[in-house]
Amino acid sequence: MPDAPTPPTTGREWHLLSRPVGWPKPEDFALVEAEVPAPGEGQVLVRNTYLSVDPYMRGRMSAAKSYVAPYELGKVMQGGAVGEVIASNAEGIAVGDHVLHFFGWREYAVVAAENAVKVDPDAAPLSAYLGVLGMTGLTAYAGLLRTAAFKEGDSVFVSGAAGAVGSQVGQIAKLKGASRVIGSAGSDEKVELLVEEYGFDAAFNYKDGPVSEQLRAAAPDGVDVYFDNVGGDHLEAAIGSLNRGGRIAICGAISVYNNTEPAPGPRNLARLIQTRGRIEGFLVGDHYDLQPQFVREVGPWVRSGELKYRETVVEGIENNLEAFLGVLRGDNTGKMIVKL
């Protein structure tokens, strides 16, 4: 058995220096060299291999009250990460094990054993545990099946459909018998990907014209379920095309995350009276009870290739911030991952 690697004394990590106003700027952040402590009792030291960057992180950069505490100024930020244990002071987790945890935005992390989940690199690529088999995958699964109460035969519209969550929503809907799946994306290449690779029945580039008009053309018989990652004009368009008894699951609203003024709400909410439709927001953290069921059902689809996924991989912790900004711009296809 090879010798355990010598734990480092320092490592690089990203700190939030000031709270962004509008679009985050490089001067709001700093990449600093920080001490790496030895793990205490019940802790492990992890050398991170892959880091996750996600749209929700923009909200944590604000001091506004939200469902999760804001990042602290002058301190390291957090996010999903997967890596190798290089020192352990905890029962049940050994040096050489790979774990999923929530102490990203840094090269090395000291993690309490109860906050580290062992993952199998032989069952799936490590990066998959941050995406298709991780939090983004469970978000798609819970939002579609529980919040939106999807049922076989439903027509489904997904915004941000080429992203990590949206692409999985559309494919799960197809695998579970949707009558029609429509996606929106921000480039012609992504539109082609949705139809040709992910099996969507129709897709459109929201930059090509009014979303409401493009959605009506793609879904002439209306939609029963809308999975919202974007908000804004997409939400208004979905309300306009919603069938009787339709359901809308609000996962995110990336179109308004960097607004400095409140975004106007949909102008056609009164249509929900006519359709008896409902809108419900959700957080994946409320649905972790579905995790075992999710892995049992989705894992085989991933291994068989029935459920396809893409990753956009950025190399190097020094590019972590740029990768995050890329997510806000929509540069990624599938899950945005930083490889250390």
Coordinates of C-alpha atoms in Angstrom, one line a residue:
M1 CA 0.0 0.0 0.0
P2 CA 1.5 3.4 -1.0
D3 CA 2.5 5.8 1.7
A4 CA -0.1 8.5 2.6
P5 CA 0.7 11.9 1.0
T6 CA 2.3 14.4 3.3
P7 CA -0.4 17.0 4.2
P8 CA 0.3 20.5 3.0
T9 CA 0.8 23.4 5.4
T10 CA -0.9 26.0 3.1
G11 CA -3.3 26.0 0.2
R12 CA -5.1 28.5 -1.9
E13 CA -8.7 29.6 -1.3
W14 CA -11.2 32.2 -2.6
H15 CA -12.4 35.0 -0.2
L16 CA -15.3 37.4 -0.7
L17 CA -13.9 40.9 -0.1
S18 CA -17.0 43.0 -0.8
R19 CA -20.6 42.4 -1.7
P20 CA -21.2 42.7 -5.5
V21 CA -23.7 45.3 -6.7
G22 CA -25.1 44.1 -10.0
W23 CA -22.6 41.9 -11.9
P24 CA -19.8 40.6 -9.6
K25 CA -16.4 42.1 -10.4
P26 CA -13.0 40.6 -9.9
E27 CA -12.1 43.2 -7.2
D28 CA -14.9 41.8 -5.1
F29 CA -12.8 38.6 -4.6
A30 CA -9.3 37.5 -3.7
L31 CA -7.4 34.2 -4.1
V32 CA -5.3 33.9 -1.0
E33 CA -2.8 31.5 0.5
A34 CA -4.1 30.2 3.8
E35 CA -2.9 27.8 6.5
V36 CA -4.2 24.2 6.2
P37 CA -4.8 22.9 9.8
A38 CA -4.4 19.2 10.7
P39 CA -7.8 17.5 11.1
G40 CA -9.1 17.4 14.7
E41 CA -11.0 14.6 16.3
G42 CA -13.8 13.3 14.0
Q43 CA -12.4 15.3 11.1
V44 CA -10.7 14.5 7.8
L45 CA -8.4 16.5 5.5
V46 CA -9.5 16.5 1.9
R47 CA -7.5 17.4 -1.2
N48 CA -10.2 18.7 -3.5
T49 CA -10.3 17.3 -7.0
Y50 CA -13.4 19.0 -8.4
L51 CA -15.3 22.1 -7.3
S52 CA -18.8 23.1 -8.2
V53 CA -19.9 26.6 -9.2
D54 CA -23.7 27.2 -9.3
P55 CA -26.1 30.1 -9.9
Y56 CA -27.4 30.1 -6.3
M57 CA -23.9 31.3 -5.1
R58 CA -24.7 34.7 -6.4
G59 CA -27.4 35.1 -3.8
R60 CA -25.0 34.1 -1.0
M61 CA -22.8 37.0 -2.0
S62 CA -25.5 39.4 -1.0
A63 CA -26.3 40.3 2.6
A64 CA -30.1 40.0 1.9
K65 CA -32.0 37.6 4.1
S66 CA -32.4 34.3 2.2
Y67 CA -32.8 30.6 2.7
V68 CA -29.1 30.2 3.4
A69 CA -26.6 32.4 5.3
P70 CA -24.6 34.8 3.2
Y71 CA -20.9 34.4 2.6
E72 CA -18.9 36.2 5.2
L73 CA -16.7 39.1 4.1
G74 CA -13.0 38.4 4.3
K75 CA -13.5 34.6 4.7
V76 CA -13.4 31.6 2.3
M77 CA -16.6 30.9 0.4
Q78 CA -18.3 27.5 0.2
G79 CA -19.7 25.2 -2.4
G80 CA -19.9 21.6 -3.4
A81 CA -16.7 19.7 -3.8
V82 CA -15.4 16.2 -4.2
G83 CA -11.9 15.0 -3.3
E84 CA -9.5 12.5 -1.8
V85 CA -8.9 12.1 1.9
I86 CA -5.2 12.7 2.6
A87 CA -5.4 12.6 6.4
S88 CA -8.1 11.2 8.7
N89 CA -8.8 11.5 12.4
A90 CA -12.3 10.0 12.0
E91 CA -13.7 6.4 12.2
G92 CA -15.2 5.0 9.0
I93 CA -13.2 7.3 6.6
A94 CA -9.7 6.3 5.6
V95 CA -6.9 7.9 3.8
G96 CA -7.5 7.3 0.1
D97 CA -11.3 7.4 0.3
H98 CA -13.1 9.9 -1.9
V99 CA -15.8 12.1 -0.3
L100 CA -18.4 14.6 -1.3
H101 CA -18.7 17.7 0.9
F102 CA -19.6 21.4 0.9
F103 CA -16.2 23.1 1.4
G104 CA -15.3 24.1 -2.1
W105 CA -13.7 27.3 -3.4
R106 CA -10.4 26.0 -1.9
E107 CA -7.7 23.4 -2.6
Y108 CA -7.8 21.7 0.8
A109 CA -10.6 21.3 3.3
V110 CA -10.9 20.1 6.8
V111 CA -14.3 18.4 7.0
A112 CA -16.2 16.9 9.9
A113 CA -16.9 13.2 9.2
E114 CA -20.7 13.8 9.5
N115 CA -20.4 16.3 6.7
A116 CA -18.5 14.1 4.3
V117 CA -20.3 11.5 2.1
K118 CA -18.1 8.7 0.7
V119 CA -18.5 8.2 -3.1
D120 CA -17.2 5.4 -5.4
P121 CA -15.0 6.6 -8.2
D122 CA -15.4 3.2 -9.9
A123 CA -19.2 3.5 -10.1
A124 CA -19.1 6.9 -11.8
P125 CA -16.6 9.7 -12.6
L126 CA -15.9 11.8 -9.5
S127 CA -17.2 14.9 -11.2
A128 CA -20.6 13.2 -11.7
Y129 CA -21.2 13.4 -7.9
L130 CA -21.4 17.2 -8.3
G131 CA -23.8 17.1 -11.1
V132 CA -25.9 14.3 -12.7
L133 CA -25.7 12.1 -9.5
G134 CA -25.4 15.0 -7.1
M135 CA -27.3 18.1 -5.9
T136 CA -28.2 19.3 -9.4
G137 CA -29.5 15.9 -10.4
L138 CA -31.6 15.6 -7.2
T139 CA -32.9 19.2 -7.9
A140 CA -34.1 18.1 -11.3
Y141 CA -35.7 14.9 -9.9
A142 CA -37.4 16.4 -6.9
G143 CA -38.6 19.5 -8.7
L144 CA -40.1 17.6 -11.6
L145 CA -41.6 14.7 -9.8
R146 CA -42.6 16.1 -6.4
T147 CA -43.0 19.8 -6.8
A148 CA -44.5 19.8 -10.3
A149 CA -46.2 16.5 -9.7
F150 CA -45.3 15.3 -13.2
K151 CA -47.4 12.4 -14.6
E152 CA -47.1 10.3 -17.7
G153 CA -48.5 12.1 -20.7
D154 CA -47.7 15.6 -19.5
S155 CA -46.3 18.2 -21.9
V156 CA -43.2 19.8 -20.2
F157 CA -41.4 23.1 -20.9
V158 CA -38.0 23.6 -19.3
S159 CA -36.0 26.9 -19.4
G160 CA -32.3 27.0 -19.1
A161 CA -32.6 23.5 -20.6
A162 CA -29.0 23.0 -21.6
G163 CA -27.8 23.6 -18.1
A164 CA -27.0 20.9 -15.5
V165 CA -30.5 20.9 -14.0
G166 CA -32.6 21.7 -17.1
S167 CA -31.0 19.0 -19.3
Q168 CA -31.8 16.4 -16.7
V169 CA -35.3 17.6 -16.1
G170 CA -36.1 17.2 -19.8
Q171 CA -34.6 13.7 -20.1
I172 CA -36.3 12.4 -16.9
A173 CA -39.6 13.6 -18.3
K174 CA -39.0 11.8 -21.5
L175 CA -37.9 8.6 -19.8
K176 CA -41.1 8.8 -17.7
G177 CA -43.4 9.2 -20.6
A178 CA -43.9 12.9 -21.3
S179 CA -46.1 13.5 -24.3
R180 CA -43.8 16.4 -25.4
V181 CA -40.7 18.1 -23.9
I182 CA -39.7 21.6 -25.0
G183 CA -36.6 23.5 -24.0
S184 CA -35.2 27.0 -24.3
A185 CA -31.5 27.8 -24.4
G186 CA -29.3 30.7 -25.4
S187 CA -27.5 29.5 -28.5
D188 CA -28.3 27.6 -31.7
E189 CA -25.6 25.0 -30.6
K190 CA -27.4 24.4 -27.4
V191 CA -30.8 24.1 -29.1
E192 CA -29.3 21.5 -31.4
L193 CA -27.9 19.6 -28.4
L194 CA -31.3 19.5 -26.7
V195 CA -33.0 17.9 -29.7
E196 CA -30.2 15.8 -31.1
E197 CA -28.5 14.5 -28.0
Y198 CA -31.0 14.9 -25.1
G199 CA -34.1 13.9 -27.0
F200 CA -36.2 17.0 -26.5
D201 CA -39.1 17.1 -28.9
A202 CA -38.6 20.8 -29.6
A203 CA -36.3 23.6 -28.5
F204 CA -35.7 27.3 -29.3
N205 CA -33.1 30.0 -28.8
Y206 CA -34.8 32.6 -26.6
K207 CA -32.6 35.3 -28.2
D208 CA -34.3 34.7 -31.6
G209 CA -37.6 36.4 -30.6
P210 CA -40.3 36.8 -28.0
V211 CA -40.3 33.7 -25.7
S212 CA -44.1 33.7 -25.6
E213 CA -44.4 33.4 -29.4
Q214 CA -41.7 30.8 -29.7
L215 CA -43.2 28.7 -26.9
R216 CA -46.7 28.8 -28.6
A217 CA -45.1 27.6 -31.8
A218 CA -43.2 24.8 -30.1
A219 CA -46.1 23.8 -27.9
P220 CA -49.3 24.5 -29.9
D221 CA -51.4 22.3 -27.4
G222 CA -50.0 24.1 -24.4
V223 CA -47.9 22.8 -21.5
D224 CA -48.9 21.0 -18.4
V225 CA -45.6 21.5 -16.5
Y226 CA -43.1 24.3 -16.6
F227 CA -39.8 23.9 -14.8
D228 CA -38.4 27.4 -14.3
N229 CA -34.7 28.1 -14.1
V230 CA -34.8 31.6 -15.6
G231 CA -37.8 33.6 -14.5
G232 CA -38.7 36.9 -16.3
D233 CA -40.2 36.6 -19.7
H234 CA -39.9 32.8 -19.6
L235 CA -42.2 32.6 -16.6
E236 CA -44.7 34.9 -18.2
A237 CA -44.7 32.9 -21.4
A238 CA -45.2 29.7 -19.5
I239 CA -48.2 31.1 -17.7
G240 CA -49.6 32.1 -21.0
S241 CA -49.3 28.6 -22.4
L242 CA -50.3 26.7 -19.3
N243 CA -53.1 24.1 -19.7
R244 CA -55.9 23.6 -17.2
G245 CA -54.5 22.2 -14.0
G246 CA -50.9 23.1 -15.1
R247 CA -48.1 23.2 -12.5
I248 CA -45.0 25.5 -12.4
A249 CA -42.0 24.6 -10.3
I250 CA -39.7 27.6 -9.5
C251 CA -36.2 26.4 -9.2
G252 CA -34.3 29.5 -10.1
A253 CA -34.5 32.9 -11.8
I254 CA -31.0 33.5 -13.3
S255 CA -32.3 36.3 -15.5
V256 CA -32.7 38.6 -12.5
Y257 CA -29.9 37.5 -10.2
N258 CA -27.7 40.5 -11.0
N259 CA -30.5 43.1 -11.2
T260 CA -30.0 46.1 -8.9
E261 CA -33.7 47.0 -9.0
P262 CA -36.6 44.5 -8.4
A263 CA -37.7 42.8 -11.5
P264 CA -41.4 43.2 -12.5
G265 CA -43.5 40.1 -12.0
P266 CA -45.5 38.3 -14.7
R267 CA -48.2 40.5 -16.0
N268 CA -50.6 37.6 -16.7
L269 CA -51.0 36.0 -13.2
A270 CA -54.7 36.3 -13.5
R271 CA -54.6 33.5 -16.1
L272 CA -54.0 31.1 -13.3
I273 CA -57.6 31.6 -12.2
Q274 CA -58.8 30.4 -15.6
T275 CA -56.4 27.5 -15.8
R276 CA -56.6 26.5 -12.1
G277 CA -52.8 26.5 -12.4
R278 CA -50.4 26.7 -9.5
I279 CA -46.8 28.0 -9.0
E280 CA -44.6 26.6 -6.3
G281 CA -41.0 27.3 -5.4
F282 CA -38.8 24.7 -3.9
L283 CA -35.3 24.1 -2.5
V284 CA -33.5 20.8 -3.0
G285 CA -32.6 20.8 0.7
D286 CA -36.2 20.1 1.6
H287 CA -36.1 16.9 -0.5
Y288 CA -33.1 14.9 0.6
D289 CA -35.4 12.1 1.7
L290 CA -35.7 11.4 -2.1
Q291 CA -31.9 10.8 -2.4
P292 CA -32.0 7.0 -2.1
Q293 CA -34.9 6.7 -4.6
F294 CA -33.1 9.2 -6.9
V295 CA -29.9 7.2 -7.0
R296 CA -31.7 3.9 -7.4
E297 CA -33.7 5.2 -10.4
V298 CA -31.3 7.6 -12.1
G299 CA -28.0 5.8 -11.5
P300 CA -28.9 2.9 -13.9
W301 CA -30.0 5.4 -16.5
V302 CA -26.6 7.2 -16.3
R303 CA -24.7 3.9 -16.5
S304 CA -26.7 2.6 -19.4
G305 CA -26.4 5.9 -21.3
E306 CA -30.1 6.4 -21.4
L307 CA -29.6 9.7 -19.5
K308 CA -26.9 11.7 -21.1
Y309 CA -25.0 14.6 -19.5
R310 CA -22.4 17.2 -20.4
E311 CA -19.9 19.0 -18.3
T312 CA -18.0 22.2 -18.9
V313 CA -14.6 21.8 -17.2
V314 CA -12.4 24.7 -16.3
E315 CA -8.9 23.9 -15.1
G316 CA -7.3 25.4 -12.0
I317 CA -8.4 27.1 -8.8
E318 CA -7.1 30.4 -10.1
N319 CA -10.0 30.2 -12.7
N320 CA -12.7 29.4 -10.2
L321 CA -14.2 32.9 -10.2
E322 CA -14.2 33.1 -14.0
A323 CA -16.0 29.7 -14.1
F324 CA -18.6 31.1 -11.7
L325 CA -19.1 34.2 -13.8
G326 CA -19.4 31.9 -16.9
V327 CA -22.4 30.2 -15.3
L328 CA -24.1 33.5 -14.8
R329 CA -23.4 34.4 -18.5
G330 CA -24.6 31.0 -19.7
D331 CA -21.2 29.9 -21.0
N332 CA -21.6 26.4 -19.8
T333 CA -23.3 23.4 -21.4
G334 CA -24.3 21.1 -18.6
K335 CA -22.6 21.3 -15.2
M336 CA -19.8 23.8 -14.8
I337 CA -17.0 22.1 -13.0
V338 CA -13.6 23.4 -11.8
K339 CA -10.8 20.7 -11.9
L340 CA -7.9 21.2 -9.5

